[in-house]
Coordinates of C-alpha atoms (C1' of nucleotides) in Angstrom, one line a residue:
Chain K
M1 CA -17.8 22.9 43.2
A2 CA -14.0 23.5 42.0
K3 CA -13.9 26.3 39.6
E4 CA -13.1 24.9 35.5
K5 CA -9.4 26.7 35.1
K6 CA -9.1 26.7 30.5
L7 CA -7.2 24.5 30.4
V8 CA -6.5 24.7 26.5
T9 CA -6.2 27.6 24.2
A10 CA -7.5 25.8 20.9
I11 CA -10.5 25.8 21.3
T12 CA -13.4 29.1 21.4
D13 CA -14.9 29.8 25.3
M14 CA -18.6 28.0 25.2
E15 CA -19.8 31.8 26.8
Q16 CA -18.2 33.0 23.4
D17 CA -19.8 31.0 21.2
F18 CA -21.4 28.0 21.1
P19 CA -22.0 26.1 17.9
Q20 CA -17.7 27.2 16.8
W21 CA -17.3 24.9 20.7
Y22 CA -18.8 23.5 19.0
T23 CA -17.5 22.9 16.2
D24 CA -13.8 23.1 17.8
V25 CA -14.3 20.6 19.9
V26 CA -15.5 17.4 17.5
K27 CA -12.5 18.7 16.1
K28 CA -10.0 18.9 18.7
A29 CA -11.5 15.7 20.5
D30 CA -11.0 13.5 16.1
L31 CA -15.0 12.4 16.5
I32 CA -15.2 13.6 13.0
D33 CA -13.7 14.4 9.9
Y34 CA -15.8 16.2 7.0
S35 CA -16.0 14.2 3.4
S36 CA -16.6 14.4 0.3
V37 CA -20.9 14.2 0.8
K38 CA -22.7 17.4 1.7
G39 CA -24.0 16.5 5.4
C40 CA -22.2 13.5 5.4
M41 CA -19.4 13.5 7.9
I42 CA -16.5 11.4 8.1
I43 CA -16.4 9.4 11.5
R44 CA -12.7 8.4 12.5
P45 CA -12.3 6.0 15.3
Y46 CA -11.7 7.9 19.2
G47 CA -15.6 8.4 17.5
Y48 CA -16.6 5.5 16.1
A49 CA -15.1 3.6 19.3
I50 CA -17.4 5.0 21.4
W51 CA -20.3 4.5 19.4
E52 CA -19.2 1.1 19.7
L53 CA -19.4 1.4 23.0
L54 CA -22.9 2.7 23.6
Q55 CA -23.9 0.8 20.3
R56 CA -23.0 -3.2 22.2
Q57 CA -24.4 -2.0 26.1
L58 CA -27.5 -0.7 24.2
D59 CA -27.5 -3.8 22.2
D60 CA -26.8 -6.3 25.7
I61 CA -30.4 -4.5 26.8
F62 CA -32.3 -4.6 23.3
K63 CA -31.0 -8.7 23.8
A64 CA -32.1 -9.0 27.2
T65 CA -35.6 -7.7 27.0
G66 CA -36.3 -10.2 23.8
H67 CA -35.0 -8.2 20.8
E68 CA -33.7 -9.6 18.3
N69 CA -31.1 -8.1 15.4
V70 CA -31.8 -8.2 12.0
Y71 CA -30.4 -6.6 8.8
M72 CA -33.7 -5.1 6.2
P73 CA -32.6 -3.8 2.6
M74 CA -31.6 0.3 2.3
F75 CA -33.6 0.7 -0.5
I76 CA -37.5 0.6 -0.6
P77 CA -39.5 0.7 -3.8
E78 CA -41.7 3.5 -4.4
S79 CA -45.0 1.9 -4.0
L80 CA -44.4 0.0 -1.2
L81 CA -42.4 3.4 0.7
Q82 CA -46.4 5.3 -0.7
K83 CA -47.6 3.2 1.5
E84 CA -49.2 4.8 4.3
K85 CA -49.5 8.2 3.2
D86 CA -49.5 10.2 7.0
H87 CA -46.0 8.5 6.8
V88 CA -45.2 9.3 3.4
E89 CA -45.8 12.3 3.4
G90 CA -43.9 13.1 6.7
F91 CA -40.9 12.1 5.1
A92 CA -41.3 12.2 1.4
P93 CA -39.8 15.6 1.2
E94 CA -36.7 14.0 2.5
V95 CA -35.5 11.0 0.6
A96 CA -32.4 10.3 -1.7
W97 CA -33.6 8.6 -4.4
V98 CA -32.0 6.1 -7.0
T99 CA -33.4 6.2 -10.2
Y100 CA -30.6 4.2 -12.4
G101 CA -28.2 1.0 -12.3
G102 CA -25.5 0.9 -14.2
D103 CA -26.9 2.8 -17.2
T104 CA -29.7 1.7 -16.8
E105 CA -33.1 3.8 -15.8
L106 CA -35.4 1.4 -13.1
Q107 CA -38.2 0.9 -14.3
E108 CA -39.6 2.1 -10.3
R109 CA -36.9 4.9 -8.7
L110 CA -36.5 3.1 -4.5
C111 CA -35.8 5.4 -2.6
V112 CA -32.8 5.3 -0.1
R113 CA -34.1 3.6 3.7
P114 CA -35.2 7.4 5.7
T115 CA -36.8 4.6 7.9
S116 CA -37.9 0.8 7.4
E117 CA -41.1 1.1 8.8
T118 CA -42.8 0.4 5.6
L119 CA -40.1 -2.9 5.4
F120 CA -40.2 -4.6 8.5
C121 CA -44.1 -4.2 7.8
D122 CA -44.0 -5.7 4.0
H123 CA -41.8 -8.5 6.4
Y124 CA -44.2 -8.8 9.0
A125 CA -47.4 -9.4 6.4
N126 CA -45.5 -11.9 5.1
I127 CA -44.1 -13.6 8.0
I128 CA -47.4 -13.0 10.4
Q129 CA -50.1 -15.7 10.7
S130 CA -51.7 -17.1 14.1
Y131 CA -51.2 -15.1 17.4
R132 CA -48.7 -18.2 18.0
D133 CA -46.5 -15.9 15.8
L134 CA -46.2 -12.6 18.6
P135 CA -45.0 -10.9 18.7
K136 CA -42.2 -9.7 17.0
L137 CA -39.9 -8.6 18.6
Y138 CA -36.9 -7.1 15.9
N139 CA -34.5 -5.0 16.1
Q140 CA -31.6 -3.2 13.9
W141 CA -28.7 -1.3 14.1
C142 CA -28.3 0.1 10.2
S143 CA -28.0 3.4 8.8
V144 CA -31.1 6.2 7.2
V145 CA -30.1 9.5 5.2
R146 CA -31.6 11.8 5.6
W147 CA -31.7 14.7 2.1
E148 CA -32.1 17.5 5.3
K149 CA -31.5 21.0 4.0
T150 CA -29.5 22.1 7.3
T151 CA -26.3 19.8 8.4
R152 CA -23.7 19.2 11.5
P153 CA -21.9 16.4 12.9
F154 CA -23.9 14.2 15.4
L155 CA -26.9 16.5 15.7
R156 CA -27.9 16.0 12.0
T157 CA -26.1 14.9 9.3
T158 CA -27.7 13.2 5.6
E159 CA -26.2 10.0 6.3
F160 CA -26.3 9.1 10.0
L161 CA -26.2 5.5 12.3
W162 CA -29.1 4.0 14.4
Q163 CA -30.8 1.0 15.9
E164 CA -34.7 0.8 14.8
G165 CA -37.2 -1.2 17.3
H166 CA -40.1 -2.6 15.3
T167 CA -41.9 -4.8 16.9
A168 CA -45.6 -6.2 16.4
H169 CA -48.2 -7.1 19.0
A170 CA -51.6 -9.1 19.8
T171 CA -53.5 -6.1 21.8
A172 CA -53.4 -2.2 22.2
E173 CA -52.1 -2.9 25.7
E174 CA -49.4 -4.7 24.8
S175 CA -47.8 -2.6 22.0
E176 CA -48.2 0.1 24.7
A177 CA -46.3 -1.5 27.1
E178 CA -44.0 -2.3 24.8
T179 CA -43.5 1.4 23.4
I180 CA -43.6 2.7 27.0
K181 CA -40.8 -0.2 27.7
M182 CA -37.8 1.2 25.9
L183 CA -38.6 4.9 26.5
N184 CA -38.0 3.5 30.0
V185 CA -35.3 1.7 28.5
Y186 CA -33.6 4.8 26.5
A187 CA -34.5 7.2 29.6
D188 CA -31.7 4.8 32.0
F189 CA -29.4 3.8 29.4
C190 CA -29.5 7.2 29.0
S191 CA -28.7 8.4 32.5
D192 CA -26.7 5.1 33.5
V193 CA -24.3 5.1 30.7
L194 CA -24.3 8.5 29.4
A195 CA -25.4 10.2 32.4
I196 CA -27.3 12.5 30.6
P197 CA -31.3 13.1 32.9
V198 CA -33.9 13.5 30.2
I199 CA -37.9 14.6 29.9
K200 CA -40.1 11.8 29.9
G201 CA -43.2 12.2 27.6
E202 CA -45.6 12.2 25.1
K203 CA -44.6 14.2 21.5
T204 CA -48.4 16.4 21.1
E205 CA -49.9 15.6 17.8
K206 CA -48.4 17.5 16.2
E207 CA -44.4 16.6 16.6
R208 CA -46.4 13.4 16.3
F209 CA -44.0 10.7 14.1
A210 CA -45.6 10.5 10.9
G211 CA -48.1 8.2 11.3
A212 CA -47.7 7.2 14.2
K213 CA -50.4 7.0 16.6
S214 CA -48.9 7.5 19.7
T215 CA -45.1 9.2 20.2
Y216 CA -43.4 9.3 23.6
T217 CA -39.9 10.5 23.9
I218 CA -37.0 11.7 26.0
E219 CA -36.1 15.4 26.4
S220 CA -32.1 16.4 27.8
L221 CA -31.4 19.8 27.9
M222 CA -28.1 21.1 26.5
H223 CA -25.2 23.4 28.3
D224 CA -26.1 26.3 25.4
G225 CA -29.5 25.9 27.3
K226 CA -31.2 24.6 24.2
A227 CA -33.4 21.3 24.2
L228 CA -32.9 17.7 21.8
Q229 CA -34.9 15.0 21.3
S230 CA -32.1 12.0 22.9
G231 CA -34.5 9.3 21.7
T232 CA -38.3 7.9 21.0
S233 CA -40.2 5.1 21.0
H234 CA -43.2 5.2 18.9
N235 CA -46.7 3.7 19.4
F236 CA -48.7 2.8 16.1
G237 CA -51.4 1.7 17.3
D238 CA -53.1 -1.3 14.1
G239 CA -52.9 1.6 11.6
F240 CA -50.0 0.1 9.5
A241 CA -51.0 -3.3 10.4
K242 CA -54.2 -2.0 8.3
A243 CA -52.2 0.1 4.8
F244 CA -49.8 -3.0 4.5
G245 CA -52.3 -5.4 5.1
I246 CA -50.8 -8.2 8.6
Q247 CA -53.1 -9.3 10.4
Y248 CA -53.2 -13.3 12.1
T249 CA -55.6 -15.3 13.2
D250 CA -56.9 -15.6 17.2
K251 CA -57.4 -18.2 19.4
D252 CA -60.5 -18.0 18.5
N253 CA -60.3 -18.1 15.2
K254 CA -61.0 -14.8 13.9
L255 CA -57.9 -13.0 12.6
Q256 CA -57.2 -9.5 13.5
Y257 CA -54.9 -6.8 13.0
V258 CA -51.1 -6.7 14.7
H259 CA -50.3 -3.8 17.0
Q260 CA -47.4 -1.8 16.2
T261 CA -44.1 0.1 17.5
S262 CA -41.0 1.3 16.2
W263 CA -38.0 2.9 18.7
G264 CA -35.2 4.8 17.8
V265 CA -31.9 6.0 19.4
T266 CA -28.9 7.2 16.5
T267 CA -25.3 8.9 17.0
R268 CA -26.7 11.9 17.9
L269 CA -26.7 11.4 21.2
I270 CA -22.9 11.8 21.0
G271 CA -23.7 14.9 20.1
A272 CA -25.6 15.2 23.0
I273 CA -22.8 13.7 25.0
I274 CA -20.1 16.6 23.8
M275 CA -22.8 19.1 24.6
V276 CA -24.2 18.3 28.4
H277 CA -20.3 17.2 29.4
G278 CA -18.4 19.3 28.1
D279 CA -16.4 21.8 29.1
N280 CA -13.5 24.8 27.3
S281 CA -11.1 22.1 27.8
G282 CA -12.3 19.8 25.4
L283 CA -15.2 16.9 25.9
V284 CA -15.6 15.0 28.9
L285 CA -16.9 11.3 28.9
P286 CA -18.3 10.1 31.4
P287 CA -16.6 6.4 32.4
A288 CA -19.0 4.0 30.3
I289 CA -18.8 5.5 27.3
A290 CA -15.0 6.4 27.3
P291 CA -13.5 4.2 24.9
T292 CA -10.3 5.2 27.2
Q293 CA -11.4 5.4 30.8
L294 CA -7.4 5.8 32.1
V295 CA -3.3 7.6 29.8
V296 CA -0.8 6.6 31.6
I297 CA 1.1 9.5 30.4
P298 CA 5.5 9.0 31.9
I299 CA 7.6 11.5 33.3
A300 CA 10.4 12.3 31.9
M301 CA 10.9 9.4 29.8
H302 CA 14.8 9.0 28.9
K303 CA 15.1 8.5 33.0
E304 CA 16.2 5.2 34.2
G305 CA 13.0 3.4 35.0
V306 CA 10.2 5.2 34.0
I307 CA 8.4 4.4 30.9
E308 CA 9.3 -0.1 32.3
K309 CA 7.4 1.9 35.3
A310 CA 5.0 3.5 32.9
E311 CA 4.3 -0.2 30.8
E312 CA 4.1 -2.2 34.5
L313 CA 1.2 0.3 35.9
T314 CA -0.3 0.0 32.4
K315 CA -0.2 -3.3 32.6
R316 CA -1.7 -3.9 36.3
L317 CA -4.6 -1.1 35.5
S318 CA -5.7 -2.6 31.8
K319 CA -7.5 -5.1 34.5
I320 CA -10.1 -3.1 35.8
A321 CA -10.5 -0.6 32.9
R322 CA -10.3 0.3 29.3
V323 CA -6.6 1.5 29.6
K324 CA -4.0 3.3 26.9
S325 CA -0.6 4.8 27.4
D326 CA 1.0 7.1 25.6
L327 CA 4.5 6.6 25.8
S328 CA 5.4 9.3 21.9
D329 CA 8.4 11.6 22.8
K330 CA 5.6 14.5 22.6
A331 CA 5.8 16.5 26.2
P332 CA 4.2 16.3 29.2
G333 CA 2.0 19.5 28.7
W334 CA 1.0 18.8 24.9
K335 CA 0.6 15.1 26.2
F336 CA -2.6 16.5 29.2
S337 CA -3.5 18.8 26.2
E338 CA -4.3 16.2 24.8
Y339 CA -6.6 13.7 26.1
E340 CA -8.0 16.7 27.5
M341 CA -9.4 17.3 24.8
K342 CA -10.7 13.8 23.8
G343 CA -12.6 13.6 27.9
V344 CA -10.3 11.4 28.9
P345 CA -11.4 10.5 32.6
I346 CA -8.4 10.1 34.2
R347 CA -4.8 11.1 33.6
L348 CA -2.3 9.2 35.7
E349 CA 1.1 10.8 36.1
V350 CA 4.2 8.5 36.8
G351 CA 7.9 10.7 36.9
P352 CA 10.6 10.0 39.4
K353 CA 9.5 11.6 42.2
D354 CA 6.5 9.0 41.9
I355 CA 9.0 5.7 41.3
E356 CA 11.7 6.5 44.0
N357 CA 8.3 7.4 46.4
N358 CA 5.9 4.4 46.1
Q359 CA 3.7 6.7 44.1
V360 CA 1.1 7.7 41.6
V361 CA -0.5 10.9 40.4
L362 CA -4.1 10.6 40.0
A363 CA -5.8 14.2 37.8
R364 CA -10.0 13.9 37.3
R365 CA -11.0 15.0 33.4
D366 CA -14.2 16.5 35.0
T367 CA -13.4 18.7 38.6
G368 CA -9.4 19.1 37.0
E369 CA -8.5 17.5 41.0
K370 CA -5.3 15.7 41.3
I371 CA -4.8 13.0 43.7
I372 CA -1.7 11.6 44.8
V373 CA -1.2 8.1 45.5
S374 CA -0.2 5.4 46.1
M375 CA 1.0 1.9 44.4
E376 CA -0.8 -0.3 46.6
E377 CA -4.5 1.3 46.4
L378 CA -3.7 2.3 42.7
E379 CA -6.8 -0.3 41.8
T380 CA -8.9 0.0 44.2
K381 CA -8.5 3.9 44.3
V382 CA -9.1 4.5 40.1
E383 CA -12.0 1.6 41.1
E384 CA -14.0 4.5 43.0
L385 CA -12.8 7.4 41.0
L386 CA -14.1 6.0 37.8
K387 CA -17.4 6.0 39.9
D388 CA -17.6 8.9 41.7
I389 CA -16.8 10.1 38.0
Q390 CA -19.5 8.9 36.8
S391 CA -21.5 10.0 39.3
N392 CA -20.4 13.2 39.8
L393 CA -21.5 14.3 36.0
L394 CA -24.7 12.8 35.8
E395 CA -24.9 14.8 39.3
K396 CA -23.8 17.8 38.0
A397 CA -25.7 18.1 34.7
S398 CA -29.0 17.4 35.9
Q399 CA -28.7 20.7 38.3
N400 CA -27.6 22.7 34.9
R401 CA -30.9 21.5 33.8
N402 CA -33.0 22.5 37.2
S403 CA -30.8 25.6 37.1
K404 CA -32.4 26.1 33.8
T405 CA -35.7 25.1 34.1
Y406 CA -38.2 27.8 34.1
S407 CA -42.4 28.1 34.6
A408 CA -44.4 30.6 32.9
T409 CA -48.2 31.6 32.9
N410 CA -48.1 34.1 30.5
L411 CA -47.3 34.3 27.2
A412 CA -44.3 37.4 28.1
D413 CA -43.2 35.9 31.2
F414 CA -43.0 32.9 28.5
E415 CA -41.4 35.2 25.8
K416 CA -38.9 36.4 28.2
T417 CA -38.1 33.8 29.6
I418 CA -37.4 32.3 26.6
N419 CA -34.9 33.9 24.9
E420 CA -33.2 35.8 28.0
T421 CA -32.6 32.6 30.1
P422 CA -32.9 29.5 27.7
G423 CA -33.6 26.1 28.9
F424 CA -36.9 24.7 30.2
V425 CA -40.4 26.8 30.1
K426 CA -42.7 24.8 31.9
A427 CA -46.2 26.5 30.8
M428 CA -50.3 25.3 30.8
W429 CA -51.4 24.2 27.6
C430 CA -55.2 24.3 26.9
G431 CA -54.6 20.2 23.7
D432 CA -55.7 23.1 21.0
K433 CA -52.8 23.0 18.1
A434 CA -53.7 26.9 18.3
C435 CA -52.1 27.5 20.9
E436 CA -49.0 25.5 20.2
D437 CA -48.8 27.1 17.0
A438 CA -49.2 30.6 18.0
I439 CA -46.4 30.2 20.7
K440 CA -43.8 28.5 18.0
E441 CA -44.9 31.8 15.7
K442 CA -43.9 34.2 18.2
T443 CA -41.3 33.1 20.3
G444 CA -40.1 30.4 18.3
A445 CA -40.1 27.6 20.6
T446 CA -41.6 24.2 20.5
S447 CA -43.4 22.2 22.4
R448 CA -41.1 19.7 24.1
C449 CA -43.1 16.7 25.4
I450 CA -46.6 16.3 27.9
P451 CA -44.5 14.9 30.3
F452 CA -45.2 11.7 32.4
E453 CA -44.6 13.9 35.9
Q454 CA -46.7 16.5 35.9
E455 CA -47.6 19.8 37.9
E456 CA -50.7 21.9 37.9
I457 CA -48.9 25.1 37.9
A458 CA -51.6 26.7 36.9
D459 CA -55.6 26.5 35.8
A460 CA -55.2 28.4 32.5
C461 CA -53.8 27.6 29.0
V462 CA -50.9 30.3 28.6
C463 CA -51.2 30.7 25.9
C464 CA -55.1 31.7 25.0
G465 CA -56.3 31.8 28.6
K466 CA -58.8 29.2 29.1
K467 CA -58.5 25.8 31.0
A468 CA -55.7 23.5 30.8
K469 CA -55.7 20.1 30.0
H470 CA -51.7 18.8 30.5
M471 CA -48.3 21.1 30.9
L472 CA -45.7 21.2 28.8
Y473 CA -42.3 21.6 28.3
W474 CA -41.3 24.0 26.2
G475 CA -37.8 24.9 24.6
R476 CA -35.6 26.4 21.5
A477 CA -34.2 22.5 19.3
Y478 CA -31.9 21.4 18.0
Chain J
rC1 C1' -34.9 26.7 -0.4
rG2 C1' -34.0 32.1 1.0
rG3 C1' -29.6 35.6 3.3
rG4 C1' -24.3 35.5 3.6
rG5 C1' -18.9 34.2 3.5
rU6 C1' -15.8 30.8 2.9
rG7 C1' -12.0 28.0 -1.4
rU8 C1' -3.9 29.5 -2.3
rA9 C1' 0.7 22.8 1.1
rG10 C1' -2.4 18.2 5.9
rC11 C1' -4.2 22.4 9.0
rG12 C1' -4.6 28.6 9.9
rU13 C1' -3.9 31.4 6.3
rA14 C1' -0.4 37.0 3.3
rG15 C1' -1.1 37.9 -1.6
rC16 C1' -6.3 39.8 -5.4
rU17 C1' -8.1 45.9 -5.4
rU18 C1' -3.9 48.7 -8.9
rG19 C1' -1.7 41.2 -13.1
rG20 C1' 5.0 40.8 -13.9
rC21 C1' 11.1 38.1 -11.9
rU22 C1' 11.5 32.0 -7.6
rA23 C1' 3.5 32.6 -4.5
rG24 C1' 5.4 35.1 1.4
rC25 C1' 3.9 33.3 6.1
rG26 C1' 2.7 30.6 11.8
rC27 C1' 1.1 25.8 12.7
rG28 C1' 2.1 20.4 11.7
rC29 C1' 4.9 16.5 8.9
rC30 C1' 11.0 14.8 8.2
rU31 C1' 16.0 14.3 10.3
rG32 C1' 18.9 15.4 14.5
rA33 C1' 20.5 17.7 19.4
rU34 C1' 19.8 19.7 24.6
rU35 C1' 14.4 18.6 26.7
rU36 C1' 10.7 16.5 29.9
rG37 C1' 5.2 18.0 36.6
rG38 C1' 0.7 22.3 31.7
rG39 C1' 1.3 22.0 24.6
rA40 C1' 10.1 22.5 25.0
rU41 C1' 14.4 24.9 22.4
rC42 C1' 18.2 25.2 18.7
rA43 C1' 19.9 24.1 13.4
rG44 C1' 18.5 21.5 8.9
rG45 C1' 14.2 19.3 5.2
rA46 C1' 11.0 18.3 3.0
rG47 C1' 6.7 19.9 0.7
rG48 C1' 2.0 25.1 -4.1
rU49 C1' -2.1 21.7 -10.4
rC50 C1' -3.9 28.9 -5.3
rG51 C1' -11.2 24.7 -5.5
rC52 C1' -12.7 22.7 -11.6
rA53 C1' -13.4 24.5 -17.0
rG54 C1' -13.2 28.5 -19.9
rG55 C1' -11.8 33.5 -21.8
rU56 C1' -8.8 38.5 -21.7
rU57 C1' -3.2 40.3 -22.2
rC58 C1' 3.6 39.6 -23.5
rA59 C1' 2.0 37.3 -18.5
rA60 C1' -3.5 35.3 -14.8
rA61 C1' -3.4 33.4 -7.9
rU62 C1' -4.9 38.2 -9.6
rC63 C1' -9.6 41.1 -14.5
rC64 C1' -14.0 37.6 -16.7
rU65 C1' -17.6 34.0 -17.8
rG66 C1' -19.0 29.6 -15.8
rU67 C1' -19.0 25.8 -12.4
rC68 C1' -18.4 22.5 -7.7
rA69 C1' -18.1 22.2 -3.0
rC70 C1' -17.7 23.3 2.2
rC71 C1' -18.7 26.9 6.0
rC72 C1' -22.2 30.1 8.8
rC73 C1' -27.4 32.2 9.5
rG74 C1' -32.8 31.4 8.8
rA75 C1' -37.6 28.2 7.5
rC76 C1' -38.1 22.0 7.8
rC77 C1' -36.6 17.5 10.3
rA78 C1' -34.0 12.1 14.8

RNA sequence: CGGGGUGUAGCGUAGCUUGGCUAGCGCGCCUGAUUUGGGAUCAGGAGGUCGCAGGUUCAAAUCCUGUCACCCCGACCA
């Protein structure tokens, strides 16, 4: 693999100060700006373009799997939020309240949705009567508000964009199948589109979503060895249905409760892209999610025919990729750096020498490699390169994650590993919450998930030594 | 919510301890010329309620009080 060469000095080295590196990338790549409201960020055009591509592709998959989009109100009356006990207890500390309408104090205060389970449930109770009404497969794209104490761009903001799927099914088997199906949709999307490998698994009871029967998660690993929960899928069983009275009459004319699911991913995924693929020169975008896949940079623009050639190539390549050209009067070196910070997968340089030789120079962002390509095979080469970059990024991210995945069979090893070599730690667990708490207390690591792919790395629980039930992934998390 | 820090031009900052004349510098921006294969050079130019409010003083970016905001580190969360 090619040695990574530091090309831009405007960004702090990640080895030196990872949080600062992250902030620098987010700012230098023009993804966001801070706003005048604490914890809220302005998503700038380039950042939003990434979100739009992500949204469009995911939405297509949702539609293809039978889901429909709806839009729920952003306000939830307090009484509605309180219908499911665990749920309200889980979210109450972080909701924002509306208490006035104009200058009139409201009879009942309204919360700004932190999530919309209660709204969907209330609605489902009204529209579901018969088994013929099932399943209901709804999704909404919206923003939610959670009054977090500490915020970071994309990873945790007061308001964030997401999608939340909410479905209602006739049976427990169906809701479980839906939960797993959507988890797989997320996992495939992460690896195929975002080039981020994930661990699929179930959350322990301690980490479970407020009100859920079971919570499944995809966990990814960032460059600094910290874990990021990248998507979740919950099976509610009939808990919410009972709290909200969502019943239907089955084929045998018996009244039944529905079984529900919910699942979501957020703008946090953009944070994951940054921290999984980024390097010391800035952002590195997988082609599938890059708003600009190739940027055309003319060299010596004042020379005869250069601008015309750049425009011609831009037009030609626009047929096969998302292409833009930069004909501004900045120096070429400045442009190189600019598009590297922004993570554009391929840079095309074209100057008088190239025109003379009937060729162009392609530079790939992931490896820094420069390739001379003849005009004739340009399209073929660009398509090939985009594919190659996409798969190379997934390969690199997988290697990185695997090299930072360890296992521990006793607590001393566990602690040493998590402190000295940050990453995932695999360890056996007896299933007792006391051990989970103890490990968190002692090491600062949280249980990430009980992976579907289990391994027998020992017989005994890493904490108490009793007989182990599962292998768990642990890590320090964002 | 606890601890720490910072607010001076679009961005980054000097000045504040010890009050004093026109608030200095770098980047960026505008104009022109020369340049152009890794953040070009020269010349000229524009841009400031010194976070906000009050106070002390002949005089406040500087001292005092209050207030607002943001950042970083912890405990809680996608």
